Short mmCIF file of C-alpha atoms in Angstrom, two decimals:
data_model
loop_
_atom_site.label_atom_id
_atom_site.label_comp_id
_atom_site.label_asym_id
_atom_site.label_seq_id
_atom_site.Cartn_x
_atom_site.Cartn_y
_atom_site.Cartn_z
CA UNK T 1 -19.99 -164.45 -61.60
CA UNK T 2 -22.24 -165.68 -58.80
CA UNK T 3 -25.53 -167.25 -59.86
CA UNK T 4 -28.62 -168.06 -57.84
CA UNK T 5 -31.67 -169.91 -59.17
CA UNK T 6 -35.08 -169.65 -57.51
CA UNK T 7 -36.94 -172.67 -58.90
CA UNK T 8 -40.56 -173.75 -59.13
CA UNK T 9 -42.22 -170.90 -57.25
CA UNK T 10 -45.48 -169.14 -58.04
CA UNK T 11 -44.04 -165.83 -59.22
CA UNK T 12 -45.71 -162.42 -58.96
CA UNK T 13 -44.17 -159.51 -60.85
CA UNK T 14 -45.32 -155.93 -60.37
CA UNK T 15 -44.19 -153.96 -63.42
CA UNK T 16 -45.95 -152.32 -65.14
CA UNK T 17 -48.82 -153.77 -63.08
CA UNK T 18 -48.94 -156.72 -60.66
CA UNK T 19 -49.46 -160.00 -62.48
CA UNK T 20 -49.18 -163.68 -61.57
CA UNK T 21 -46.66 -165.25 -63.95
CA UNK T 22 -47.40 -168.75 -62.72
CA UNK T 23 -44.84 -171.41 -61.85
CA UNK T 24 -41.65 -170.00 -63.28
CA UNK T 25 -38.01 -169.61 -62.24
CA UNK T 26 -35.92 -166.56 -61.41
CA UNK T 27 -32.21 -166.41 -62.19
CA UNK T 28 -30.02 -163.94 -60.30
CA UNK T 29 -26.53 -163.08 -61.48
CA UNK T 30 -24.14 -160.93 -59.44
CA UNK T 31 -27.04 -159.58 -57.39
CA UNK T 32 -29.23 -158.60 -60.35
CA UNK T 33 -32.34 -160.16 -61.83
CA UNK T 34 -31.05 -161.87 -64.98
CA UNK T 35 -34.05 -163.83 -66.27
CA UNK T 36 -37.56 -164.85 -65.29
CA UNK T 37 -39.22 -167.73 -67.10
CA UNK T 38 -40.37 -171.35 -67.06
CA UNK T 39 -37.88 -174.17 -66.86
CA UNK T 40 -34.71 -172.11 -66.77
CA UNK T 41 -31.69 -174.37 -67.35
CA UNK T 42 -29.76 -175.63 -64.37
CA UNK T 43 -26.32 -174.24 -63.72
CA UNK T 44 -23.92 -176.56 -61.87
CA UNK T 45 -22.25 -173.55 -60.24
CA UNK T 46 -25.50 -171.89 -59.14
CA UNK T 47 -27.00 -171.88 -55.70
CA UNK T 48 -30.53 -173.22 -55.99
CA UNK T 49 -33.44 -172.17 -53.79
CA UNK T 50 -36.38 -174.55 -54.13
CA UNK T 51 -39.50 -172.36 -54.07
CA UNK T 52 -42.00 -175.18 -54.52
CA UNK T 53 -45.19 -174.23 -52.70
CA UNK T 54 -43.93 -170.67 -52.22
CA UNK T 55 -44.99 -167.30 -53.63
CA UNK T 56 -42.05 -165.37 -55.07
CA UNK T 57 -42.33 -161.59 -55.43
CA UNK T 58 -40.29 -158.37 -55.18
CA UNK T 59 -39.40 -157.06 -51.74
CA UNK T 60 -41.62 -154.45 -50.14
CA UNK T 61 -40.69 -150.75 -50.00
CA UNK T 62 -41.46 -148.69 -46.88
CA UNK T 63 -41.52 -145.06 -48.01
CA UNK T 64 -41.61 -143.43 -44.55
CA UNK T 65 -40.50 -144.73 -41.15
CA UNK T 66 -38.99 -143.06 -38.08
CA UNK T 67 -36.81 -146.09 -37.43
CA UNK T 68 -35.07 -144.72 -34.37
CA UNK T 69 -38.33 -145.11 -32.43
CA UNK T 70 -38.23 -148.93 -32.49
CA UNK T 71 -37.22 -149.06 -28.81
CA UNK T 72 -40.37 -147.21 -27.73
CA UNK T 73 -42.86 -149.42 -29.56
CA UNK T 74 -46.52 -149.00 -28.54
CA UNK T 75 -45.72 -146.15 -26.15
CA UNK T 76 -48.19 -143.83 -27.90
CA UNK T 77 -50.89 -146.25 -28.98
CA UNK T 78 -53.92 -144.22 -27.89
CA UNK T 79 -52.62 -140.67 -28.25
CA UNK T 80 -53.69 -137.96 -30.65
CA UNK T 81 -51.15 -136.32 -32.93
CA UNK T 82 -50.56 -133.52 -30.43
CA UNK T 83 -50.04 -136.11 -27.71
CA UNK T 84 -47.60 -138.00 -29.92
CA UNK T 85 -45.56 -134.83 -30.54
CA UNK T 86 -45.48 -134.05 -26.83
CA UNK T 87 -44.62 -137.56 -25.63
CA UNK T 88 -42.20 -138.67 -28.35
CA UNK T 89 -40.45 -135.54 -29.60
CA UNK T 90 -40.59 -133.33 -26.52
CA UNK T 91 -40.22 -135.85 -23.70
CA UNK T 92 -38.45 -138.97 -24.98
CA UNK T 93 -36.29 -137.85 -27.93
CA UNK T 94 -34.04 -135.58 -25.81
CA UNK T 95 -33.04 -138.62 -23.72
CA UNK T 96 -31.66 -140.49 -26.73
CA UNK T 97 -27.95 -141.21 -26.73
CA UNK T 98 -26.12 -142.30 -29.91
CA UNK T 99 -26.18 -145.89 -28.63
CA UNK T 100 -29.97 -145.69 -28.31
CA UNK T 101 -30.22 -144.50 -31.91
CA UNK T 102 -28.00 -147.38 -33.04
CA UNK T 103 -30.03 -149.96 -31.11
CA UNK T 104 -33.34 -148.66 -32.44
CA UNK T 105 -32.22 -148.28 -36.03
CA UNK T 106 -30.55 -151.69 -36.16
CA UNK T 107 -33.50 -153.50 -34.61
CA UNK T 108 -35.98 -151.56 -36.74
CA UNK T 109 -34.13 -152.29 -39.98
CA UNK T 110 -33.89 -155.97 -39.07
CA UNK T 111 -37.62 -155.97 -38.30
CA UNK T 112 -38.17 -154.66 -41.81
CA UNK T 113 -36.10 -157.43 -43.36
CA UNK T 114 -37.71 -160.10 -41.19
CA UNK T 115 -41.18 -159.04 -42.42
CA UNK T 116 -40.25 -158.62 -46.10
CA UNK T 117 -39.42 -154.91 -46.34
CA UNK T 118 -36.17 -154.82 -48.31
CA UNK T 119 -36.07 -151.06 -48.97
CA UNK T 120 -36.63 -148.46 -46.26
CA UNK T 121 -36.79 -144.67 -46.28
CA UNK T 122 -35.65 -143.83 -42.77
CA UNK T 123 -37.06 -140.35 -41.98
CA UNK T 124 -34.54 -139.57 -39.27
CA UNK T 125 -35.19 -136.53 -37.08
CA UNK T 126 -32.98 -137.60 -34.17
CA UNK T 127 -29.82 -135.82 -35.33
CA UNK T 128 -29.02 -134.34 -31.92
CA UNK T 129 -25.26 -134.53 -32.53
CA UNK T 130 -22.78 -135.87 -35.09
CA UNK T 131 -22.61 -139.00 -32.94
CA UNK T 132 -26.33 -139.58 -33.37
CA UNK T 133 -25.94 -139.31 -37.14
CA UNK T 134 -22.97 -141.67 -37.16
CA UNK T 135 -25.00 -144.20 -35.18
CA UNK T 136 -27.92 -143.90 -37.61
CA UNK T 137 -25.82 -144.53 -40.71
CA UNK T 138 -23.79 -147.34 -39.11
CA UNK T 139 -26.91 -149.18 -37.95
CA UNK T 140 -28.53 -149.04 -41.36
CA UNK T 141 -25.37 -150.34 -43.01
CA UNK T 142 -24.83 -153.06 -40.41
CA UNK T 143 -28.39 -154.34 -40.88
CA UNK T 144 -27.96 -155.22 -44.57
CA UNK T 145 -31.13 -153.45 -45.65
CA UNK T 146 -31.39 -151.17 -48.67
CA UNK T 147 -32.03 -147.80 -47.05
CA UNK T 148 -32.54 -144.19 -47.97
CA UNK T 149 -31.53 -141.97 -45.06
CA UNK T 150 -33.89 -139.02 -44.82
CA UNK T 151 -31.56 -136.60 -43.06
CA UNK T 152 -33.45 -134.07 -40.93
CA UNK T 153 -31.73 -131.36 -38.91
CA UNK T 154 -33.86 -129.21 -36.62
CA UNK T 155 -31.24 -126.59 -35.72
CA UNK T 156 -30.80 -123.13 -37.17
CA UNK T 157 -30.40 -122.87 -40.96
CA UNK T 158 -26.64 -122.35 -40.77
CA UNK T 159 -26.09 -125.48 -38.70
CA UNK T 160 -28.47 -127.40 -40.95
CA UNK T 161 -26.42 -126.56 -44.04
CA UNK T 162 -23.04 -127.20 -42.42
CA UNK T 163 -24.06 -130.54 -40.94
CA UNK T 164 -25.93 -131.61 -44.05
CA UNK T 165 -22.86 -131.01 -46.19
CA UNK T 166 -20.65 -132.83 -43.70
CA UNK T 167 -22.91 -135.86 -43.48
CA UNK T 168 -23.16 -136.07 -47.24
CA UNK T 169 -19.43 -135.70 -47.83
CA UNK T 170 -18.32 -138.04 -45.05
CA UNK T 171 -20.89 -140.80 -45.46
CA UNK T 172 -22.17 -140.60 -49.03
CA UNK T 173 -19.65 -138.58 -51.07
CA UNK T 174 -18.10 -141.68 -52.59
CA UNK T 175 -21.43 -143.44 -53.07
CA UNK T 176 -23.47 -144.94 -50.29
CA UNK T 177 -23.76 -148.54 -51.48
CA UNK T 178 -27.01 -149.92 -50.13
CA UNK T 179 -27.55 -146.74 -48.08
CA UNK T 180 -28.17 -143.43 -49.83
CA UNK T 181 -29.29 -139.97 -48.68
CA UNK T 182 -32.13 -137.53 -49.19
CA UNK T 183 -33.03 -134.32 -47.35
CA UNK T 184 -35.92 -134.78 -44.90
CA UNK T 185 -37.46 -131.31 -44.67
CA UNK T 186 -39.48 -129.85 -41.81
CA UNK T 187 -40.59 -126.74 -43.68
CA UNK T 188 -42.59 -124.90 -44.71
CA UNK T 189 -45.50 -126.19 -42.60
CA UNK T 190 -43.66 -127.22 -39.42
CA UNK T 191 -40.83 -124.65 -39.24
CA UNK T 192 -40.40 -121.14 -40.56
CA UNK T 193 -39.77 -120.23 -44.19
CA UNK T 194 -36.09 -119.40 -43.69
CA UNK T 195 -35.48 -122.93 -42.42
CA UNK T 196 -37.50 -124.38 -45.29
CA UNK T 197 -35.49 -122.44 -47.88
CA UNK T 198 -32.25 -123.68 -46.31
CA UNK T 199 -33.47 -127.29 -46.52
CA UNK T 200 -34.44 -127.06 -50.18
CA UNK T 201 -31.28 -125.16 -51.13
CA UNK T 202 -29.16 -127.82 -49.44
CA UNK T 203 -30.98 -130.48 -51.44
CA UNK T 204 -30.30 -128.54 -54.66
CA UNK T 205 -26.63 -128.02 -53.77
CA UNK T 206 -26.11 -131.73 -53.07
CA UNK T 207 -28.45 -132.87 -55.89
CA UNK T 208 -30.63 -134.80 -53.46
CA UNK T 209 -34.37 -135.51 -53.40
CA UNK T 210 -36.60 -134.09 -50.64
CA UNK T 211 -39.09 -135.90 -48.43
CA UNK T 212 -41.29 -133.51 -46.46
CA UNK T 213 -44.23 -133.60 -44.04
CA UNK T 214 -46.73 -131.46 -45.96
CA UNK T 215 -50.49 -131.51 -46.24
CA UNK T 216 -51.17 -133.02 -42.81
CA UNK T 217 -51.74 -129.82 -40.84
CA UNK T 218 -55.18 -128.95 -42.24
CA UNK T 219 -56.48 -127.57 -45.56
CA UNK T 220 -55.36 -123.96 -45.01
CA UNK T 221 -51.83 -124.95 -44.03
CA UNK T 222 -51.65 -127.37 -46.97
CA UNK T 223 -52.65 -124.65 -49.43
CA UNK T 224 -50.22 -122.11 -47.96
CA UNK T 225 -47.36 -124.58 -48.00
CA UNK T 226 -47.94 -125.55 -51.61
CA UNK T 227 -48.17 -121.89 -52.61
CA UNK T 228 -44.87 -121.24 -50.82
CA UNK T 229 -43.16 -123.98 -52.83
CA UNK T 230 -44.57 -122.63 -56.07
CA UNK T 231 -43.61 -119.02 -55.28
CA UNK T 232 -40.02 -120.05 -54.58
CA UNK T 233 -39.60 -122.44 -57.50
CA UNK T 234 -39.50 -125.44 -55.16
CA UNK T 235 -42.47 -127.44 -56.45
CA UNK T 236 -40.35 -129.79 -58.53
CA UNK T 237 -39.53 -133.44 -59.23
CA UNK T 238 -38.06 -135.75 -56.61
CA UNK T 239 -40.20 -134.34 -53.80
CA UNK T 240 -42.27 -136.70 -51.65
CA UNK T 241 -45.21 -135.28 -49.69
CA UNK T 242 -45.75 -137.26 -46.47
CA UNK T 243 -49.23 -137.32 -44.84
CA UNK T 244 -50.72 -135.31 -47.72
CA UNK T 245 -54.21 -135.80 -46.32
CA UNK T 246 -55.61 -132.29 -46.75
CA UNK T 247 -54.79 -131.49 -50.37
CA UNK T 248 -57.66 -131.01 -52.80
CA UNK T 249 -57.89 -133.00 -56.00
CA UNK T 250 -56.75 -129.91 -57.90
CA UNK T 251 -53.70 -129.55 -55.63
CA UNK T 252 -52.83 -133.19 -56.23
CA UNK T 253 -52.88 -132.49 -59.96
CA UNK T 254 -50.35 -129.69 -59.40
CA UNK T 255 -48.15 -132.09 -57.44
CA UNK T 256 -48.46 -134.65 -60.21
CA UNK T 257 -47.54 -132.05 -62.82
CA UNK T 258 -44.43 -131.16 -60.83
CA UNK T 259 -43.18 -134.73 -60.78
CA UNK T 260 -43.78 -135.12 -57.04
CA UNK T 261 -44.97 -138.18 -55.13
CA UNK T 262 -46.90 -139.04 -51.97
CA UNK T 263 -46.27 -141.31 -48.99
CA UNK T 264 -49.37 -142.59 -47.15
CA UNK T 265 -49.27 -144.01 -43.61
CA UNK T 266 -52.81 -145.35 -43.34
CA UNK T 267 -52.68 -146.67 -39.79
CA UNK T 268 -51.04 -143.68 -38.11
CA UNK T 269 -52.98 -141.15 -40.15
CA UNK T 270 -56.21 -142.62 -38.84
CA UNK T 271 -55.19 -143.42 -35.26
CA UNK T 272 -53.45 -140.07 -34.66
CA UNK T 273 -56.22 -138.08 -36.33
CA UNK T 274 -54.04 -136.64 -39.09
CA UNK T 275 -56.72 -137.24 -41.71
CA UNK T 276 -58.26 -139.82 -44.01
CA UNK T 277 -55.60 -141.55 -46.17
CA UNK T 278 -55.42 -140.26 -49.73
CA UNK T 279 -54.25 -143.41 -51.54
CA UNK T 280 -56.97 -143.33 -54.18
CA UNK T 281 -57.24 -139.57 -54.63
CA UNK T 282 -53.50 -139.08 -55.08
CA UNK T 283 -53.17 -141.97 -57.51
CA UNK T 284 -56.24 -140.81 -59.48
CA UNK T 285 -54.49 -137.47 -60.00
CA UNK T 286 -51.44 -139.26 -61.39
CA UNK T 287 -49.25 -138.97 -58.29
CA UNK T 288 -47.02 -142.01 -57.56
CA UNK T 289 -48.04 -143.13 -54.09
CA UNK T 290 -46.31 -145.46 -51.65
CA UNK T 291 -46.97 -146.81 -48.17
CA UNK T 292 -45.13 -146.00 -44.95
CA UNK T 293 -45.25 -147.41 -41.44
CA UNK T 294 -44.41 -143.98 -39.97
CA UNK T 295 -43.79 -145.10 -36.38
CA UNK T 296 -44.19 -148.28 -34.36
CA UNK T 297 -45.01 -146.15 -31.31
CA UNK T 298 -48.62 -146.36 -32.48
CA UNK T 299 -48.71 -148.67 -35.52
CA UNK T 300 -47.64 -152.17 -36.57
CA UNK T 301 -44.24 -152.50 -38.23
CA UNK T 302 -45.05 -154.80 -41.15
CA UNK T 303 -46.22 -154.12 -44.70
CA UNK T 304 -49.00 -156.71 -44.59
CA UNK T 305 -50.85 -154.67 -41.95
CA UNK T 306 -50.35 -151.52 -44.01
CA UNK T 307 -51.59 -153.08 -47.24
CA UNK T 308 -54.74 -154.31 -45.55
CA UNK T 309 -55.37 -150.97 -43.87
CA UNK T 310 -54.87 -149.05 -47.12
CA UNK T 311 -57.10 -151.47 -49.02
CA UNK T 312 -59.93 -151.42 -46.48
CA UNK T 313 -59.87 -147.66 -45.95
CA UNK T 314 -59.91 -146.92 -49.67
CA UNK T 315 -62.60 -149.47 -50.46
CA UNK T 316 -64.64 -148.14 -47.56
CA UNK T 317 -64.49 -144.43 -48.41
CA UNK T 318 -67.79 -142.85 -47.35
CA UNK T 319 -68.42 -141.44 -50.82
CA UNK T 320 -67.98 -144.88 -52.44
CA UNK T 321 -65.26 -143.52 -54.71
CA UNK T 322 -62.78 -146.20 -53.63
CA UNK T 323 -64.81 -149.19 -54.74
CA UNK T 324 -62.57 -149.68 -57.77
CA UNK T 325 -59.39 -149.90 -55.68
CA UNK T 326 -57.97 -153.42 -55.93
CA UNK T 327 -55.53 -155.71 -54.19
CA UNK T 328 -53.30 -155.25 -57.25
CA UNK T 329 -53.31 -151.49 -56.70
CA UNK T 330 -52.19 -151.81 -53.09
CA UNK T 331 -49.50 -154.41 -53.90
CA UNK T 332 -48.15 -152.04 -56.53
CA UNK T 333 -48.00 -149.27 -53.90
CA UNK T 334 -46.04 -151.61 -51.63
CA UNK T 335 -43.49 -152.52 -54.31
CA UNK T 336 -42.68 -150.80 -57.59
CA UNK T 337 -44.70 -147.65 -56.96
CA UNK T 338 -43.12 -147.29 -53.53
CA UNK T 339 -39.71 -147.70 -55.17
CA UNK T 340 -40.55 -144.82 -57.49
CA UNK T 341 -41.58 -142.69 -54.50
CA UNK T 342 -38.19 -143.16 -52.78
CA UNK T 343 -36.28 -142.52 -56.01
CA UNK T 344 -35.33 -146.14 -56.72
CA UNK T 345 -37.87 -147.02 -59.40
CA UNK T 346 -35.15 -148.16 -61.79
CA UNK T 347 -33.36 -150.12 -59.08
CA UNK T 348 -35.90 -152.23 -57.17
CA UNK T 349 -39.61 -152.94 -56.82
CA UNK T 350 -40.12 -155.50 -59.58
CA UNK T 351 -38.48 -158.55 -61.15
CA UNK T 352 -37.50 -156.76 -64.34
CA UNK T 353 -34.15 -158.08 -65.61
CA UNK T 354 -31.37 -155.67 -64.70
CA UNK T 355 -32.91 -154.60 -61.40
CA UNK T 356 -31.42 -155.46 -58.03
CA UNK T 357 -32.55 -158.87 -56.80
CA UNK T 358 -34.56 -157.81 -53.75
CA UNK T 359 -36.87 -160.83 -53.53
CA UNK T 360 -39.24 -162.52 -51.06
CA UNK T 361 -40.42 -166.11 -50.74
CA UNK T 362 -43.71 -166.51 -48.85
CA UNK T 363 -44.97 -169.80 -47.45
CA UNK T 364 -48.34 -171.08 -48.62
CA UNK T 365 -48.33 -174.28 -46.54
CA UNK T 366 -50.13 -172.71 -43.59
CA UNK T 367 -53.82 -172.81 -42.77
CA UNK T 368 -54.02 -169.07 -43.32
CA UNK T 369 -52.50 -169.24 -46.83
CA UNK T 370 -53.61 -172.66 -48.10
CA UNK T 371 -55.84 -173.02 -51.14
CA UNK T 372 -55.58 -169.36 -52.17
CA UNK T 373 -57.04 -168.96 -55.65
CA UNK T 374 -55.50 -165.53 -56.31
CA UNK T 375 -51.88 -165.25 -55.11
CA UNK T 376 -51.94 -161.43 -55.23
CA UNK T 377 -55.07 -161.23 -53.09
CA UNK T 378 -53.53 -163.79 -50.73
CA UNK T 379 -50.41 -161.64 -50.27
CA UNK T 380 -52.50 -158.55 -49.50
CA UNK T 381 -55.37 -160.05 -47.49
CA UNK T 382 -54.11 -163.29 -45.94
CA UNK T 383 -50.34 -163.25 -45.49
CA UNK T 384 -48.62 -162.02 -42.35
CA UNK T 385 -44.98 -161.73 -41.22
CA UNK T 386 -44.93 -165.43 -40.35
CA UNK T 387 -45.29 -166.25 -44.05
CA UNK T 388 -41.98 -164.56 -44.90
CA UNK T 389 -39.63 -167.51 -45.28
CA UNK T 390 -36.71 -166.20 -47.37
CA UNK T 391 -35.52 -162.65 -48.11
CA UNK T 392 -32.86 -161.46 -50.56
CA UNK T 393 -31.35 -157.98 -50.81
CA UNK T 394 -29.24 -157.43 -53.89
CA UNK T 395 -29.05 -161.19 -54.35
CA UNK T 396 -27.71 -161.71 -50.82
CA UNK T 397 -29.83 -164.01 -48.65
CA UNK T 398 -30.57 -162.22 -45.36
CA UNK T 399 -33.31 -164.58 -44.17
CA UNK T 400 -33.54 -168.28 -45.00
CA UNK T 401 -36.08 -170.89 -43.95
CA UNK T 402 -37.67 -168.43 -41.57
CA UNK T 403 -34.42 -167.55 -39.78
CA UNK T 404 -32.60 -164.22 -39.93
CA UNK T 405 -28.93 -164.47 -40.87
CA UNK T 406 -25.83 -162.35 -40.21
CA UNK T 407 -26.87 -160.85 -36.86
CA UNK T 408 -26.92 -162.11 -33.28
CA UNK T 409 -30.56 -161.40 -32.52
CA UNK T 410 -30.11 -162.02 -28.80
CA UNK T 411 -27.59 -159.19 -28.70
CA UNK T 412 -29.88 -156.97 -30.77
CA UNK T 413 -32.79 -157.60 -28.40
CA UNK T 414 -30.63 -157.04 -25.31
CA UNK T 415 -29.33 -153.70 -26.61
CA UNK T 416 -32.84 -152.59 -27.52
CA UNK T 417 -34.19 -153.54 -24.10
CA UNK T 418 -31.40 -151.61 -22.34
CA UNK T 419 -32.06 -148.60 -24.53
CA UNK T 420 -35.83 -148.74 -23.96
CA UNK T 421 -35.33 -148.81 -20.22
CA UNK T 422 -32.96 -145.85 -20.35
CA UNK T 423 -34.92 -143.44 -22.56
CA UNK T 424 -38.25 -144.05 -20.79
CA UNK T 425 -36.83 -143.90 -17.25
#
């Protein structure tokens, strides 16, 4: 048995709701949270991490990111959604080689870890060939992150089913380890109904959840899409609605009743003109709601920026209805509620004994974090990626004392730069 003790930190847990436990210790055994409490006994065989002056909390969960786009960061900063689709998916995506996908996914996953995101749902719609898919899976595994591959295939329904089965059987049939699979669906709002039915039937055949862009194309499209799911018996648990900006409160109640969830990307939804983020409305209807970067082509890549954006936009709703939204609410969205959205609510997202030890240590000895009276508010409103000192995934230290481990970052940067120059040429 391997044991790790995190001693003397200010610990925040998030389940059932975020709470500051005070200066307590965390014991990790064989990659799992074993015990959280004051003055845990020393173990001569344990590795000890001194967390004095640090905030200790669960790792963040990004519920929606197109990770392959890391090499084209900030290329679409001032575009509308139509402009984004034209520039990214129509012009740049076709130039991607498998090695570009690998470079982007590896660098993007490492960016997540470096900034405290320990679980990532990678909504991957760059499956141009089996080689592109192989590169996607290999990069996620090489990075050391806990990832859910959202497999999206834009070809005809027959090819979608054949490739989806192959990817599942070859890469996940014996269990994916840290990397697991869901079906990332384009339909019924982006592609035709036949394609949508093939996506959902594949998910049923393989017993996989679905993550789908629905509700972001306007109120009429949102209503038609939801009605399509209901008419075909597809409005069901383990479905995540991404960019669900145009659903009514009544439609959110139907999603809640089905066991569905929502992923909100507050920065991109505002900058691209998709719609006002629905963090408060979805949660008020009882829908588990998480946060997603979406794409670094027009948004920051860290959870601190997302938490602040979600908090400010909800508190500042024109109707005043978001005034009760708190920093605890948004931290929950970034951790245990996000874990529920990606189907890992019993695995990560809190420090509950028995869960995987995905843990962050944040510095408080900086001018921007010093003298914080409420550690939760400090995490949401004051911390930034520079505060992330140590990161654990499944009890394995992937960042220590501010330095990433296990990867040659110079090589990662060089490969990403070569890829960026190639795809934008």
